[in-house]
Amino acid sequence: MIDEYAKDNLHGRLRRDREALLWKLDGLSEYDTRRPLTATGTNLLGLVKHVANVEARYFGEVFDHPSPEPLPRWQDSDGSDLWAAEDETRDQIIGFYRRTWEHSDATIDGLPLDAPGHVPWWPEPYPRTNLFAVMVHVLGETIRHAGHADILREGLDGRTGLRAEHGKQIDEEARAAHWAKIEQAARSAAPVKA
């Protein structure tokens, strides 16, 4: 009974955080979803593409249930899963992610938490694992990148939050006052040298 509770809870959180990651693209221009927003080029659509590839591999190859989507060999990873090429559309990447959910959900639903898996890209002695460990790992990856997306989106237009239904009108005056209070505390704790 505890296994089913744990599995349902992890799966529910994964579903929630998948949606949160996609929500970060809503209402943005094509450029804003793709443009590099950090020194390393991190961008919103690239985060979605990356998480889709991660999930496709972990709930596919690891459990001998390969994704029906074409994936490059993990050994050939070159970082191209972290950004959208000119010929890749937002709809294609989102569609890939949603189809990956279906495939992953079928793997999760069809296996017990202790089902054995093998992660060839993990170093010894860790490649032998199980569904529980992979669910925790993928959930962690999804949460991590949804957090990145939250910060990137806030930098673009100030929009924050986990889900659309929690969104509210941004009070620019209150936000500026809050920022100023934090800035003042930082300056007081560690004076800025000219």
JSON list of C-alpha atoms in Angstrom, two decimals:
[
{"chain": "A", "resi": 1, "resn": "MET", "atom": "CA", "xyz": [0.00, 0.00, 0.00]},
{"chain": "A", "resi": 2, "resn": "ILE", "atom": "CA", "xyz": [2.82, 2.44, 0.83]},
{"chain": "A", "resi": 3, "resn": "ASP", "atom": "CA", "xyz": [4.42, 1.72, -2.55]},
{"chain": "A", "resi": 4, "resn": "GLU", "atom": "CA", "xyz": [1.27, 2.74, -4.42]},
{"chain": "A", "resi": 5, "resn": "TYR", "atom": "CA", "xyz": [0.93, 5.87, -2.28]},
{"chain": "A", "resi": 6, "resn": "ALA", "atom": "CA", "xyz": [4.57, 6.80, -2.91]},
{"chain": "A", "resi": 7, "resn": "LYS", "atom": "CA", "xyz": [4.28, 6.09, -6.63]},
{"chain": "A", "resi": 8, "resn": "ASP", "atom": "CA", "xyz": [1.04, 8.08, -6.98]},
{"chain": "A", "resi": 9, "resn": "ASN", "atom": "CA", "xyz": [2.48, 10.98, -4.99]},
{"chain": "A", "resi": 10, "resn": "LEU", "atom": "CA", "xyz": [5.71, 11.15, -7.01]},
{"chain": "A", "resi": 11, "resn": "HIS", "atom": "CA", "xyz": [3.82, 10.79, -10.28]},
{"chain": "A", "resi": 12, "resn": "GLY", "atom": "CA", "xyz": [1.35, 13.51, -9.31]},
{"chain": "A", "resi": 13, "resn": "ARG", "atom": "CA", "xyz": [4.16, 15.90, -8.46]},
{"chain": "A", "resi": 14, "resn": "LEU", "atom": "CA", "xyz": [5.92, 15.10, -11.74]},
{"chain": "A", "resi": 15, "resn": "ARG", "atom": "CA", "xyz": [2.72, 15.88, -13.65]},
{"chain": "A", "resi": 16, "resn": "ARG", "atom": "CA", "xyz": [2.29, 19.16, -11.76]},
{"chain": "A", "resi": 17, "resn": "ASP", "atom": "CA", "xyz": [5.85, 20.30, -12.40]},
{"chain": "A", "resi": 18, "resn": "ARG", "atom": "CA", "xyz": [5.74, 19.35, -16.08]},
{"chain": "A", "resi": 19, "resn": "GLU", "atom": "CA", "xyz": [2.80, 21.70, -16.49]},
{"chain": "A", "resi": 20, "resn": "ALA", "atom": "CA", "xyz": [4.56, 24.43, -14.49]},
{"chain": "A", "resi": 21, "resn": "LEU", "atom": "CA", "xyz": [7.55, 24.26, -16.81]},
{"chain": "A", "resi": 22, "resn": "LEU", "atom": "CA", "xyz": [5.36, 24.60, -19.91]},
{"chain": "A", "resi": 23, "resn": "TRP", "atom": "CA", "xyz": [3.38, 27.43, -18.35]},
{"chain": "A", "resi": 24, "resn": "LYS", "atom": "CA", "xyz": [6.54, 29.53, -18.32]},
{"chain": "A", "resi": 25, "resn": "LEU", "atom": "CA", "xyz": [6.30, 29.78, -22.13]},
{"chain": "A", "resi": 26, "resn": "ASP", "atom": "CA", "xyz": [2.72, 31.11, -22.15]},
{"chain": "A", "resi": 27, "resn": "GLY", "atom": "CA", "xyz": [2.26, 34.53, -23.67]},
{"chain": "A", "resi": 28, "resn": "LEU", "atom": "CA", "xyz": [5.89, 35.00, -24.70]},
{"chain": "A", "resi": 29, "resn": "SER", "atom": "CA", "xyz": [7.12, 35.84, -28.18]},
{"chain": "A", "resi": 30, "resn": "GLU", "atom": "CA", "xyz": [9.05, 33.27, -30.16]},
{"chain": "A", "resi": 31, "resn": "TYR", "atom": "CA", "xyz": [12.20, 35.27, -29.56]},
{"chain": "A", "resi": 32, "resn": "ASP", "atom": "CA", "xyz": [11.71, 35.48, -25.79]},
{"chain": "A", "resi": 33, "resn": "THR", "atom": "CA", "xyz": [11.21, 31.72, -25.49]},
{"chain": "A", "resi": 34, "resn": "ARG", "atom": "CA", "xyz": [14.48, 31.07, -27.35]},
{"chain": "A", "resi": 35, "resn": "ARG", "atom": "CA", "xyz": [16.88, 33.86, -26.51]},
{"chain": "A", "resi": 36, "resn": "PRO", "atom": "CA", "xyz": [19.83, 33.21, -24.23]},
{"chain": "A", "resi": 37, "resn": "LEU", "atom": "CA", "xyz": [19.10, 34.69, -20.82]},
{"chain": "A", "resi": 38, "resn": "THR", "atom": "CA", "xyz": [22.26, 33.68, -18.95]},
{"chain": "A", "resi": 39, "resn": "ALA", "atom": "CA", "xyz": [25.97, 33.73, -19.74]},
{"chain": "A", "resi": 40, "resn": "THR", "atom": "CA", "xyz": [25.77, 30.03, -20.65]},
{"chain": "A", "resi": 41, "resn": "GLY", "atom": "CA", "xyz": [22.83, 30.52, -23.02]},
{"chain": "A", "resi": 42, "resn": "THR", "atom": "CA", "xyz": [20.08, 29.08, -20.84]},
{"chain": "A", "resi": 43, "resn": "ASN", "atom": "CA", "xyz": [16.69, 29.79, -22.38]},
{"chain": "A", "resi": 44, "resn": "LEU", "atom": "CA", "xyz": [13.10, 28.79, -21.70]},
{"chain": "A", "resi": 45, "resn": "LEU", "atom": "CA", "xyz": [12.38, 26.65, -24.77]},
{"chain": "A", "resi": 46, "resn": "GLY", "atom": "CA", "xyz": [15.74, 24.94, -24.36]},
{"chain": "A", "resi": 47, "resn": "LEU", "atom": "CA", "xyz": [14.83, 23.97, -20.80]},
{"chain": "A", "resi": 48, "resn": "VAL", "atom": "CA", "xyz": [11.65, 22.32, -22.05]},
{"chain": "A", "resi": 49, "resn": "LYS", "atom": "CA", "xyz": [13.54, 20.50, -24.79]},
{"chain": "A", "resi": 50, "resn": "HIS", "atom": "CA", "xyz": [16.19, 19.34, -22.31]},
{"chain": "A", "resi": 51, "resn": "VAL", "atom": "CA", "xyz": [13.69, 18.05, -19.74]},
{"chain": "A", "resi": 52, "resn": "ALA", "atom": "CA", "xyz": [11.79, 16.23, -22.50]},
{"chain": "A", "resi": 53, "resn": "ASN", "atom": "CA", "xyz": [14.99, 14.46, -23.56]},
{"chain": "A", "resi": 54, "resn": "VAL", "atom": "CA", "xyz": [15.91, 13.62, -19.96]},
{"chain": "A", "resi": 55, "resn": "GLU", "atom": "CA", "xyz": [12.49, 12.14, -19.30]},
{"chain": "A", "resi": 56, "resn": "ALA", "atom": "CA", "xyz": [12.46, 10.22, -22.60]},
{"chain": "A", "resi": 57, "resn": "ARG", "atom": "CA", "xyz": [15.77, 8.58, -21.73]},
{"chain": "A", "resi": 58, "resn": "TYR", "atom": "CA", "xyz": [15.08, 7.78, -18.10]},
{"chain": "A", "resi": 59, "resn": "PHE", "atom": "CA", "xyz": [11.61, 6.31, -18.57]},
{"chain": "A", "resi": 60, "resn": "GLY", "atom": "CA", "xyz": [12.57, 4.77, -21.90]},
{"chain": "A", "resi": 61, "resn": "GLU", "atom": "CA", "xyz": [16.06, 3.35, -22.26]},
{"chain": "A", "resi": 62, "resn": "VAL", "atom": "CA", "xyz": [16.56, 2.72, -18.55]},
{"chain": "A", "resi": 63, "resn": "PHE", "atom": "CA", "xyz": [13.61, 0.30, -18.46]},
{"chain": "A", "resi": 64, "resn": "ASP", "atom": "CA", "xyz": [14.13, -1.19, -21.92]},
{"chain": "A", "resi": 65, "resn": "HIS", "atom": "CA", "xyz": [11.08, 0.73, -23.16]},
{"chain": "A", "resi": 66, "resn": "PRO", "atom": "CA", "xyz": [12.72, 3.02, -25.74]},
{"chain": "A", "resi": 67, "resn": "SER", "atom": "CA", "xyz": [11.02, 6.24, -26.69]},
{"chain": "A", "resi": 68, "resn": "PRO", "atom": "CA", "xyz": [9.17, 6.13, -30.00]},
{"chain": "A", "resi": 69, "resn": "GLU", "atom": "CA", "xyz": [10.69, 9.57, -30.63]},
{"chain": "A", "resi": 70, "resn": "PRO", "atom": "CA", "xyz": [14.10, 9.67, -32.31]},
{"chain": "A", "resi": 71, "resn": "LEU", "atom": "CA", "xyz": [16.79, 10.52, -29.76]},
{"chain": "A", "resi": 72, "resn": "PRO", "atom": "CA", "xyz": [20.51, 10.88, -30.37]},
{"chain": "A", "resi": 73, "resn": "ARG", "atom": "CA", "xyz": [22.63, 8.32, -28.59]},
{"chain": "A", "resi": 74, "resn": "TRP", "atom": "CA", "xyz": [23.38, 9.47, -25.05]},
{"chain": "A", "resi": 75, "resn": "GLN", "atom": "CA", "xyz": [27.08, 8.95, -25.78]},
{"chain": "A", "resi": 76, "resn": "ASP", "atom": "CA", "xyz": [26.85, 11.58, -28.52]},
{"chain": "A", "resi": 77, "resn": "SER", "atom": "CA", "xyz": [25.39, 14.31, -26.29]},
{"chain": "A", "resi": 78, "resn": "ASP", "atom": "CA", "xyz": [26.66, 17.67, -27.52]},
{"chain": "A", "resi": 79, "resn": "GLY", "atom": "CA", "xyz": [24.43, 20.08, -25.61]},
{"chain": "A", "resi": 80, "resn": "SER", "atom": "CA", "xyz": [22.04, 20.59, -28.52]},
{"chain": "A", "resi": 81, "resn": "ASP", "atom": "CA", "xyz": [19.16, 19.48, -26.31]},
{"chain": "A", "resi": 82, "resn": "LEU", "atom": "CA", "xyz": [19.56, 22.73, -24.36]},
{"chain": "A", "resi": 83, "resn": "TRP", "atom": "CA", "xyz": [18.39, 25.11, -27.06]},
{"chain": "A", "resi": 84, "resn": "ALA", "atom": "CA", "xyz": [16.00, 25.23, -30.01]},
{"chain": "A", "resi": 85, "resn": "ALA", "atom": "CA", "xyz": [17.49, 25.29, -33.50]},
{"chain": "A", "resi": 86, "resn": "GLU", "atom": "CA", "xyz": [16.05, 27.64, -36.12]},
{"chain": "A", "resi": 87, "resn": "ASP", "atom": "CA", "xyz": [14.11, 24.83, -37.80]},
{"chain": "A", "resi": 88, "resn": "GLU", "atom": "CA", "xyz": [12.53, 23.58, -34.55]},
{"chain": "A", "resi": 89, "resn": "THR", "atom": "CA", "xyz": [9.24, 25.19, -33.66]},
{"chain": "A", "resi": 90, "resn": "ARG", "atom": "CA", "xyz": [7.84, 25.80, -30.22]},
{"chain": "A", "resi": 91, "resn": "ASP", "atom": "CA", "xyz": [4.91, 23.54, -31.10]},
{"chain": "A", "resi": 92, "resn": "GLN", "atom": "CA", "xyz": [7.26, 20.73, -32.14]},
{"chain": "A", "resi": 93, "resn": "ILE", "atom": "CA", "xyz": [9.20, 20.88, -28.88]},
{"chain": "A", "resi": 94, "resn": "ILE", "atom": "CA", "xyz": [6.07, 21.13, -26.74]},
{"chain": "A", "resi": 95, "resn": "GLY", "atom": "CA", "xyz": [4.51, 18.28, -28.73]},
{"chain": "A", "resi": 96, "resn": "PHE", "atom": "CA", "xyz": [7.62, 16.16, -28.17]},
{"chain": "A", "resi": 97, "resn": "TYR", "atom": "CA", "xyz": [7.45, 16.89, -24.45]},
{"chain": "A", "resi": 98, "resn": "ARG", "atom": "CA", "xyz": [3.75, 15.99, -24.24]},
{"chain": "A", "resi": 99, "resn": "ARG", "atom": "CA", "xyz": [4.28, 12.75, -26.20]},
{"chain": "A", "resi": 100, "resn": "THR", "atom": "CA", "xyz": [7.17, 11.96, -23.88]},
{"chain": "A", "resi": 101, "resn": "TRP", "atom": "CA", "xyz": [4.79, 12.37, -20.93]},
{"chain": "A", "resi": 102, "resn": "GLU", "atom": "CA", "xyz": [2.49, 9.74, -22.43]},
{"chain": "A", "resi": 103, "resn": "HIS", "atom": "CA", "xyz": [5.36, 7.32, -22.95]},
{"chain": "A", "resi": 104, "resn": "SER", "atom": "CA", "xyz": [6.80, 7.99, -19.48]},
{"chain": "A", "resi": 105, "resn": "ASP", "atom": "CA", "xyz": [3.39, 7.65, -17.83]},
{"chain": "A", "resi": 106, "resn": "ALA", "atom": "CA", "xyz": [2.92, 4.27, -19.53]},
{"chain": "A", "resi": 107, "resn": "THR", "atom": "CA", "xyz": [6.28, 3.12, -18.15]},
{"chain": "A", "resi": 108, "resn": "ILE", "atom": "CA", "xyz": [5.46, 4.42, -14.66]},
{"chain": "A", "resi": 109, "resn": "ASP", "atom": "CA", "xyz": [1.96, 2.95, -14.67]},
{"chain": "A", "resi": 110, "resn": "GLY", "atom": "CA", "xyz": [3.17, -0.41, -15.98]},
{"chain": "A", "resi": 111, "resn": "LEU", "atom": "CA", "xyz": [5.97, -1.05, -13.48]},
{"chain": "A", "resi": 112, "resn": "PRO", "atom": "CA", "xyz": [6.20, -1.49, -9.71]},
{"chain": "A", "resi": 113, "resn": "LEU", "atom": "CA", "xyz": [8.45, 0.91, -7.78]},
{"chain": "A", "resi": 114, "resn": "ASP", "atom": "CA", "xyz": [11.09, -1.79, -7.34]},
{"chain": "A", "resi": 115, "resn": "ALA", "atom": "CA", "xyz": [11.24, -2.61, -11.08]},
{"chain": "A", "resi": 116, "resn": "PRO", "atom": "CA", "xyz": [14.91, -2.86, -12.04]},
{"chain": "A", "resi": 117, "resn": "GLY", "atom": "CA", "xyz": [16.45, -0.40, -14.44]},
{"chain": "A", "resi": 118, "resn": "HIS", "atom": "CA", "xyz": [19.89, 0.26, -15.83]},
{"chain": "A", "resi": 119, "resn": "VAL", "atom": "CA", "xyz": [21.33, 3.77, -16.36]},
{"chain": "A", "resi": 120, "resn": "PRO", "atom": "CA", "xyz": [24.41, 3.26, -18.56]},
{"chain": "A", "resi": 121, "resn": "TRP", "atom": "CA", "xyz": [25.54, 6.90, -18.20]},
{"chain": "A", "resi": 122, "resn": "TRP", "atom": "CA", "xyz": [25.75, 6.66, -14.40]},
{"chain": "A", "resi": 123, "resn": "PRO", "atom": "CA", "xyz": [29.18, 5.61, -13.05]},
{"chain": "A", "resi": 124, "resn": "GLU", "atom": "CA", "xyz": [29.70, 2.36, -11.16]},
{"chain": "A", "resi": 125, "resn": "PRO", "atom": "CA", "xyz": [28.29, 1.20, -8.82]},
{"chain": "A", "resi": 126, "resn": "TYR", "atom": "CA", "xyz": [25.14, 3.24, -9.57]},
{"chain": "A", "resi": 127, "resn": "PRO", "atom": "CA", "xyz": [23.89, 2.10, -13.01]},
{"chain": "A", "resi": 128, "resn": "ARG", "atom": "CA", "xyz": [21.69, -0.63, -11.50]},
{"chain": "A", "resi": 129, "resn": "THR", "atom": "CA", "xyz": [18.67, 1.14, -10.09]},
{"chain": "A", "resi": 130, "resn": "ASN", "atom": "CA", "xyz": [14.89, 0.92, -9.88]},
{"chain": "A", "resi": 131, "resn": "LEU", "atom": "CA", "xyz": [11.78, 2.86, -10.84]},
{"chain": "A", "resi": 132, "resn": "PHE", "atom": "CA", "xyz": [11.55, 4.61, -7.47]},
{"chain": "A", "resi": 133, "resn": "ALA", "atom": "CA", "xyz": [15.08, 6.04, -7.77]},
{"chain": "A", "resi": 134, "resn": "VAL", "atom": "CA", "xyz": [14.48, 7.11, -11.37]},
{"chain": "A", "resi": 135, "resn": "MET", "atom": "CA", "xyz": [11.18, 8.79, -10.49]},
{"chain": "A", "resi": 136, "resn": "VAL", "atom": "CA", "xyz": [12.90, 10.75, -7.71]},
{"chain": "A", "resi": 137, "resn": "HIS", "atom": "CA", "xyz": [15.77, 11.66, -10.07]},
{"chain": "A", "resi": 138, "resn": "VAL", "atom": "CA", "xyz": [13.52, 12.84, -12.92]},
{"chain": "A", "resi": 139, "resn": "LEU", "atom": "CA", "xyz": [11.27, 14.74, -10.53]},
{"chain": "A", "resi": 140, "resn": "GLY", "atom": "CA", "xyz": [14.38, 16.48, -9.17]},
{"chain": "A", "resi": 141, "resn": "GLU", "atom": "CA", "xyz": [15.53, 17.37, -12.70]},
{"chain": "A", "resi": 142, "resn": "THR", "atom": "CA", "xyz": [12.08, 18.70, -13.60]},
{"chain": "A", "resi": 143, "resn": "ILE", "atom": "CA", "xyz": [11.78, 20.77, -10.43]},
{"chain": "A", "resi": 144, "resn": "ARG", "atom": "CA", "xyz": [15.31, 22.13, -10.85]},
{"chain": "A", "resi": 145, "resn": "HIS", "atom": "CA", "xyz": [14.69, 23.28, -14.40]},
{"chain": "A", "resi": 146, "resn": "ALA", "atom": "CA", "xyz": [11.20, 24.59, -13.62]},
{"chain": "A", "resi": 147, "resn": "GLY", "atom": "CA", "xyz": [12.92, 26.76, -11.00]},
{"chain": "A", "resi": 148, "resn": "HIS", "atom": "CA", "xyz": [15.37, 27.99, -13.61]},
{"chain": "A", "resi": 149, "resn": "ALA", "atom": "CA", "xyz": [12.43, 28.76, -15.88]},
{"chain": "A", "resi": 150, "resn": "ASP", "atom": "CA", "xyz": [10.67, 30.64, -13.10]},
{"chain": "A", "resi": 151, "resn": "ILE", "atom": "CA", "xyz": [13.67, 32.92, -12.60]},
{"chain": "A", "resi": 152, "resn": "LEU", "atom": "CA", "xyz": [14.16, 33.43, -16.34]},
{"chain": "A", "resi": 153, "resn": "ARG", "atom": "CA", "xyz": [10.49, 34.30, -16.81]},
{"chain": "A", "resi": 154, "resn": "GLU", "atom": "CA", "xyz": [10.57, 36.72, -13.89]},
{"chain": "A", "resi": 155, "resn": "GLY", "atom": "CA", "xyz": [13.51, 38.45, -15.57]},
{"chain": "A", "resi": 156, "resn": "LEU", "atom": "CA", "xyz": [11.59, 38.80, -18.82]},
{"chain": "A", "resi": 157, "resn": "ASP", "atom": "CA", "xyz": [8.28, 40.22, -17.64]},
{"chain": "A", "resi": 158, "resn": "GLY", "atom": "CA", "xyz": [8.03, 39.82, -13.88]},
{"chain": "A", "resi": 159, "resn": "ARG", "atom": "CA", "xyz": [5.65, 36.86, -14.06]},
{"chain": "A", "resi": 160, "resn": "THR", "atom": "CA", "xyz": [6.18, 34.32, -11.25]},
{"chain": "A", "resi": 161, "resn": "GLY", "atom": "CA", "xyz": [4.38, 31.37, -9.75]},
{"chain": "A", "resi": 162, "resn": "LEU", "atom": "CA", "xyz": [3.85, 27.65, -10.05]},
{"chain": "A", "resi": 163, "resn": "ARG", "atom": "CA", "xyz": [0.57, 27.56, -11.96]},
{"chain": "A", "resi": 164, "resn": "ALA", "atom": "CA", "xyz": [-1.58, 29.86, -14.04]},
{"chain": "A", "resi": 165, "resn": "GLU", "atom": "CA", "xyz": [-4.46, 29.72, -11.55]},
{"chain": "A", "resi": 166, "resn": "HIS", "atom": "CA", "xyz": [-2.18, 31.26, -8.92]},
{"chain": "A", "resi": 167, "resn": "GLY", "atom": "CA", "xyz": [-1.13, 34.14, -11.15]},
{"chain": "A", "resi": 168, "resn": "LYS", "atom": "CA", "xyz": [-2.13, 37.63, -10.16]},
{"chain": "A", "resi": 169, "resn": "GLN", "atom": "CA", "xyz": [-1.63, 41.15, -11.41]},
{"chain": "A", "resi": 170, "resn": "ILE", "atom": "CA", "xyz": [1.87, 42.42, -10.69]},
{"chain": "A", "resi": 171, "resn": "ASP", "atom": "CA", "xyz": [1.88, 45.39, -8.31]},
{"chain": "A", "resi": 172, "resn": "GLU", "atom": "CA", "xyz": [4.96, 47.19, -9.67]},
{"chain": "A", "resi": 173, "resn": "GLU", "atom": "CA", "xyz": [5.03, 49.73, -6.84]},
{"chain": "A", "resi": 174, "resn": "ALA", "atom": "CA", "xyz": [4.93, 47.05, -4.11]},
{"chain": "A", "resi": 175, "resn": "ARG", "atom": "CA", "xyz": [7.50, 44.98, -5.96]},
{"chain": "A", "resi": 176, "resn": "ALA", "atom": "CA", "xyz": [9.87, 47.94, -6.29]},
{"chain": "A", "resi": 177, "resn": "ALA", "atom": "CA", "xyz": [9.50, 48.76, -2.58]},
{"chain": "A", "resi": 178, "resn": "HIS", "atom": "CA", "xyz": [10.22, 45.14, -1.64]},
{"chain": "A", "resi": 179, "resn": "TRP", "atom": "CA", "xyz": [13.29, 45.06, -3.91]},
{"chain": "A", "resi": 180, "resn": "ALA", "atom": "CA", "xyz": [14.55, 48.35, -2.41]},
{"chain": "A", "resi": 181, "resn": "LYS", "atom": "CA", "xyz": [14.17, 46.95, 1.13]},
{"chain": "A", "resi": 182, "resn": "ILE", "atom": "CA", "xyz": [16.23, 43.87, 0.23]},
{"chain": "A", "resi": 183, "resn": "GLU", "atom": "CA", "xyz": [18.84, 45.96, -1.57]},
{"chain": "A", "resi": 184, "resn": "GLN", "atom": "CA", "xyz": [19.15, 48.24, 1.46]},
{"chain": "A", "resi": 185, "resn": "ALA", "atom": "CA", "xyz": [19.63, 45.25, 3.77]},
{"chain": "A", "resi": 186, "resn": "ALA", "atom": "CA", "xyz": [22.34, 43.88, 1.47]},
{"chain": "A", "resi": 187, "resn": "ARG", "atom": "CA", "xyz": [24.15, 47.22, 1.29]},
{"chain": "A", "resi": 188, "resn": "SER", "atom": "CA", "xyz": [23.97, 47.68, 5.06]},
{"chain": "A", "resi": 189, "resn": "ALA", "atom": "CA", "xyz": [25.36, 44.18, 5.71]},
{"chain": "A", "resi": 190, "resn": "ALA", "atom": "CA", "xyz": [28.18, 44.52, 3.18]},
{"chain": "A", "resi": 191, "resn": "PRO", "atom": "CA", "xyz": [28.85, 48.11, 2.11]},
{"chain": "A", "resi": 192, "resn": "VAL", "atom": "CA", "xyz": [29.58, 48.50, -1.57]},
{"chain": "A", "resi": 193, "resn": "LYS", "atom": "CA", "xyz": [33.09, 49.76, -2.26]},
{"chain": "A", "resi": 194, "resn": "ALA", "atom": "CA", "xyz": [33.52, 52.33, -4.99]}
]
